[in-house]
């Protein structure tokens, strides 16, 4: 499955901006506003978004070019691009975990 880091590395300027914005939605605990994002948490939440998009589909081996996985990855990148233009959006995984 593609990682958030891979999306950033392979993406164009819009995709990179969306990845960075998603990262900023995951601040380190007790961090100042200008500190680095918690990229480990952002990565985990991006993977979870892909899995949610896939639903109950069985995951293929990691090196597989399976169609459902690719479609879910592309949809997750599309999600990042869509929410990037929304002011003050929250990560849906964070919202779900917070219960708000």
PDB file of C-alpha atoms in Angstrom:
ATOM      1  CA  UNK A   1       0.000   0.000   0.000  1.00  0.00           C
ATOM      2  CA  UNK A   2       1.280   3.469  -0.837  1.00  0.00           C
ATOM      3  CA  UNK A   3       2.560   5.617   1.997  1.00  0.00           C
ATOM      4  CA  UNK A   4       1.951   9.295   2.597  1.00  0.00           C
ATOM      5  CA  UNK A   5       5.673   9.830   2.094  1.00  0.00           C
ATOM      6  CA  UNK A   6       5.492   8.110  -1.314  1.00  0.00           C
ATOM      7  CA  UNK A   7       2.505  10.249  -2.291  1.00  0.00           C
ATOM      8  CA  UNK A   8       4.547  13.350  -1.446  1.00  0.00           C
ATOM      9  CA  UNK A   9       7.618  12.140  -3.345  1.00  0.00           C
ATOM     10  CA  UNK A  10       5.681  11.111  -6.447  1.00  0.00           C
ATOM     11  CA  UNK A  11       3.131  13.929  -6.481  1.00  0.00           C
ATOM     12  CA  UNK A  12       2.956  17.264  -8.236  1.00  0.00           C
ATOM     13  CA  UNK A  13       2.923  20.593  -6.375  1.00  0.00           C
ATOM     14  CA  UNK A  14      -0.803  20.362  -5.541  1.00  0.00           C
ATOM     15  CA  UNK A  15      -0.426  16.860  -4.143  1.00  0.00           C
ATOM     16  CA  UNK A  16       2.629  17.846  -2.114  1.00  0.00           C
ATOM     17  CA  UNK A  17       0.767  20.837  -0.668  1.00  0.00           C
ATOM     18  CA  UNK A  18      -2.148  18.565   0.254  1.00  0.00           C
ATOM     19  CA  UNK A  19       0.177  16.084   1.977  1.00  0.00           C
ATOM     20  CA  UNK A  20       1.845  18.877   3.947  1.00  0.00           C
ATOM     21  CA  UNK A  21      -1.565  20.272   4.947  1.00  0.00           C
ATOM     22  CA  UNK A  22      -2.677  16.809   6.087  1.00  0.00           C
ATOM     23  CA  UNK A  23       0.491  16.581   8.156  1.00  0.00           C
ATOM     24  CA  UNK A  24      -0.231  19.878   9.878  1.00  0.00           C
ATOM     25  CA  UNK A  25      -3.576  18.428  10.972  1.00  0.00           C
ATOM     26  CA  UNK A  26      -1.536  16.052  13.136  1.00  0.00           C
ATOM     27  CA  UNK A  27       0.507  18.198  15.534  1.00  0.00           C
ATOM     28  CA  UNK A  28       2.852  16.589  17.996  1.00  0.00           C
ATOM     29  CA  UNK A  29       1.307  16.348  21.450  1.00  0.00           C
ATOM     30  CA  UNK A  30       1.844  19.475  23.520  1.00  0.00           C
ATOM     31  CA  UNK A  31       3.751  21.051  20.632  1.00  0.00           C
ATOM     32  CA  UNK A  32       3.921  24.694  19.734  1.00  0.00           C
ATOM     33  CA  UNK A  33       1.919  25.719  16.647  1.00  0.00           C
ATOM     34  CA  UNK A  34       5.033  26.028  14.481  1.00  0.00           C
ATOM     35  CA  UNK A  35       6.565  22.656  15.404  1.00  0.00           C
ATOM     36  CA  UNK A  36       6.863  19.717  13.034  1.00  0.00           C
ATOM     37  CA  UNK A  37       3.746  17.586  12.525  1.00  0.00           C
ATOM     38  CA  UNK A  38       3.468  14.116  13.982  1.00  0.00           C
ATOM     39  CA  UNK A  39       4.187  12.395  10.666  1.00  0.00           C
ATOM     40  CA  UNK A  40       3.946   8.919  12.150  1.00  0.00           C
ATOM     41  CA  UNK A  41       0.359   9.632  13.227  1.00  0.00           C
ATOM     42  CA  UNK A  42      -0.472  11.305   9.885  1.00  0.00           C
ATOM     43  CA  UNK A  43       0.925   8.283   8.022  1.00  0.00           C
ATOM     44  CA  UNK A  44      -1.119   5.893  10.147  1.00  0.00           C
ATOM     45  CA  UNK A  45      -4.287   7.923   9.568  1.00  0.00           C
ATOM     46  CA  UNK A  46      -3.673   8.090   5.805  1.00  0.00           C
ATOM     47  CA  UNK A  47      -3.336   4.300   5.726  1.00  0.00           C
ATOM     48  CA  UNK A  48      -6.536   4.006   7.738  1.00  0.00           C
ATOM     49  CA  UNK A  49      -8.344   6.257   5.239  1.00  0.00           C
ATOM     50  CA  UNK A  50      -7.229   3.956   2.398  1.00  0.00           C
ATOM     51  CA  UNK A  51      -8.459   0.935   4.354  1.00  0.00           C
ATOM     52  CA  UNK A  52     -11.804   2.622   5.041  1.00  0.00           C
ATOM     53  CA  UNK A  53     -12.218   3.376   1.342  1.00  0.00           C
ATOM     54  CA  UNK A  54     -11.466  -0.234   0.509  1.00  0.00           C
ATOM     55  CA  UNK A  55     -14.073  -1.374   3.011  1.00  0.00           C
ATOM     56  CA  UNK A  56     -14.107  -5.055   3.666  1.00  0.00           C
ATOM     57  CA  UNK A  57     -11.931  -5.960   0.672  1.00  0.00           C
ATOM     58  CA  UNK A  58      -9.203  -8.407   1.516  1.00  0.00           C
ATOM     59  CA  UNK A  59      -5.768  -6.804   1.362  1.00  0.00           C
ATOM     60  CA  UNK A  60      -3.440  -8.345  -1.235  1.00  0.00           C
ATOM     61  CA  UNK A  61       0.277  -8.859  -0.608  1.00  0.00           C
ATOM     62  CA  UNK A  62       2.188  -5.550  -0.187  1.00  0.00           C
ATOM     63  CA  UNK A  63       3.878  -5.748  -3.622  1.00  0.00           C
ATOM     64  CA  UNK A  64       0.644  -6.466  -5.486  1.00  0.00           C
ATOM     65  CA  UNK A  65      -0.687  -4.057  -8.101  1.00  0.00           C
ATOM     66  CA  UNK A  66      -4.239  -5.135  -7.292  1.00  0.00           C
ATOM     67  CA  UNK A  67      -6.931  -2.902  -8.788  1.00  0.00           C
ATOM     68  CA  UNK A  68      -9.032  -2.304  -5.639  1.00  0.00           C
ATOM     69  CA  UNK A  69      -5.968  -1.194  -3.681  1.00  0.00           C
ATOM     70  CA  UNK A  70      -4.885   1.209  -6.420  1.00  0.00           C
ATOM     71  CA  UNK A  71      -8.375   2.654  -6.664  1.00  0.00           C
ATOM     72  CA  UNK A  72      -8.515   3.134  -2.884  1.00  0.00           C
ATOM     73  CA  UNK A  73      -5.077   4.780  -2.887  1.00  0.00           C
ATOM     74  CA  UNK A  74      -6.107   7.114  -5.706  1.00  0.00           C
ATOM     75  CA  UNK A  75      -9.337   7.950  -3.881  1.00  0.00           C
ATOM     76  CA  UNK A  76      -7.371   8.712  -0.693  1.00  0.00           C
ATOM     77  CA  UNK A  77      -5.120  11.106  -2.632  1.00  0.00           C
ATOM     78  CA  UNK A  78      -8.268  12.645  -4.127  1.00  0.00           C
ATOM     79  CA  UNK A  79      -9.575  13.077  -0.589  1.00  0.00           C
ATOM     80  CA  UNK A  80      -6.392  14.937   0.406  1.00  0.00           C
ATOM     81  CA  UNK A  81      -6.761  17.233  -2.599  1.00  0.00           C
ATOM     82  CA  UNK A  82     -10.449  17.864  -1.875  1.00  0.00           C
ATOM     83  CA  UNK A  83     -10.050  18.701   1.800  1.00  0.00           C
ATOM     84  CA  UNK A  84      -6.947  20.788   1.190  1.00  0.00           C
ATOM     85  CA  UNK A  85      -9.136  23.571  -0.219  1.00  0.00           C
ATOM     86  CA  UNK A  86     -11.401  23.501   2.843  1.00  0.00           C
ATOM     87  CA  UNK A  87     -10.391  25.873   5.640  1.00  0.00           C
ATOM     88  CA  UNK A  88      -9.887  24.301   9.062  1.00  0.00           C
ATOM     89  CA  UNK A  89     -10.850  20.757   8.096  1.00  0.00           C
ATOM     90  CA  UNK A  90     -10.069  18.004  10.581  1.00  0.00           C
ATOM     91  CA  UNK A  91      -8.697  14.573   9.841  1.00  0.00           C
ATOM     92  CA  UNK A  92     -11.682  12.206   9.851  1.00  0.00           C
ATOM     93  CA  UNK A  93      -9.696   9.594  11.769  1.00  0.00           C
ATOM     94  CA  UNK A  94      -8.816  12.140  14.475  1.00  0.00           C
ATOM     95  CA  UNK A  95     -12.467  13.191  14.655  1.00  0.00           C
ATOM     96  CA  UNK A  96     -13.560   9.571  14.957  1.00  0.00           C
ATOM     97  CA  UNK A  97     -11.024   8.920  17.722  1.00  0.00           C
ATOM     98  CA  UNK A  98     -12.005  12.077  19.611  1.00  0.00           C
ATOM     99  CA  UNK A  99     -15.664  11.195  19.339  1.00  0.00           C
ATOM    100  CA  UNK A 100     -16.517  14.737  18.237  1.00  0.00           C
TER     101      UNK A 100
END
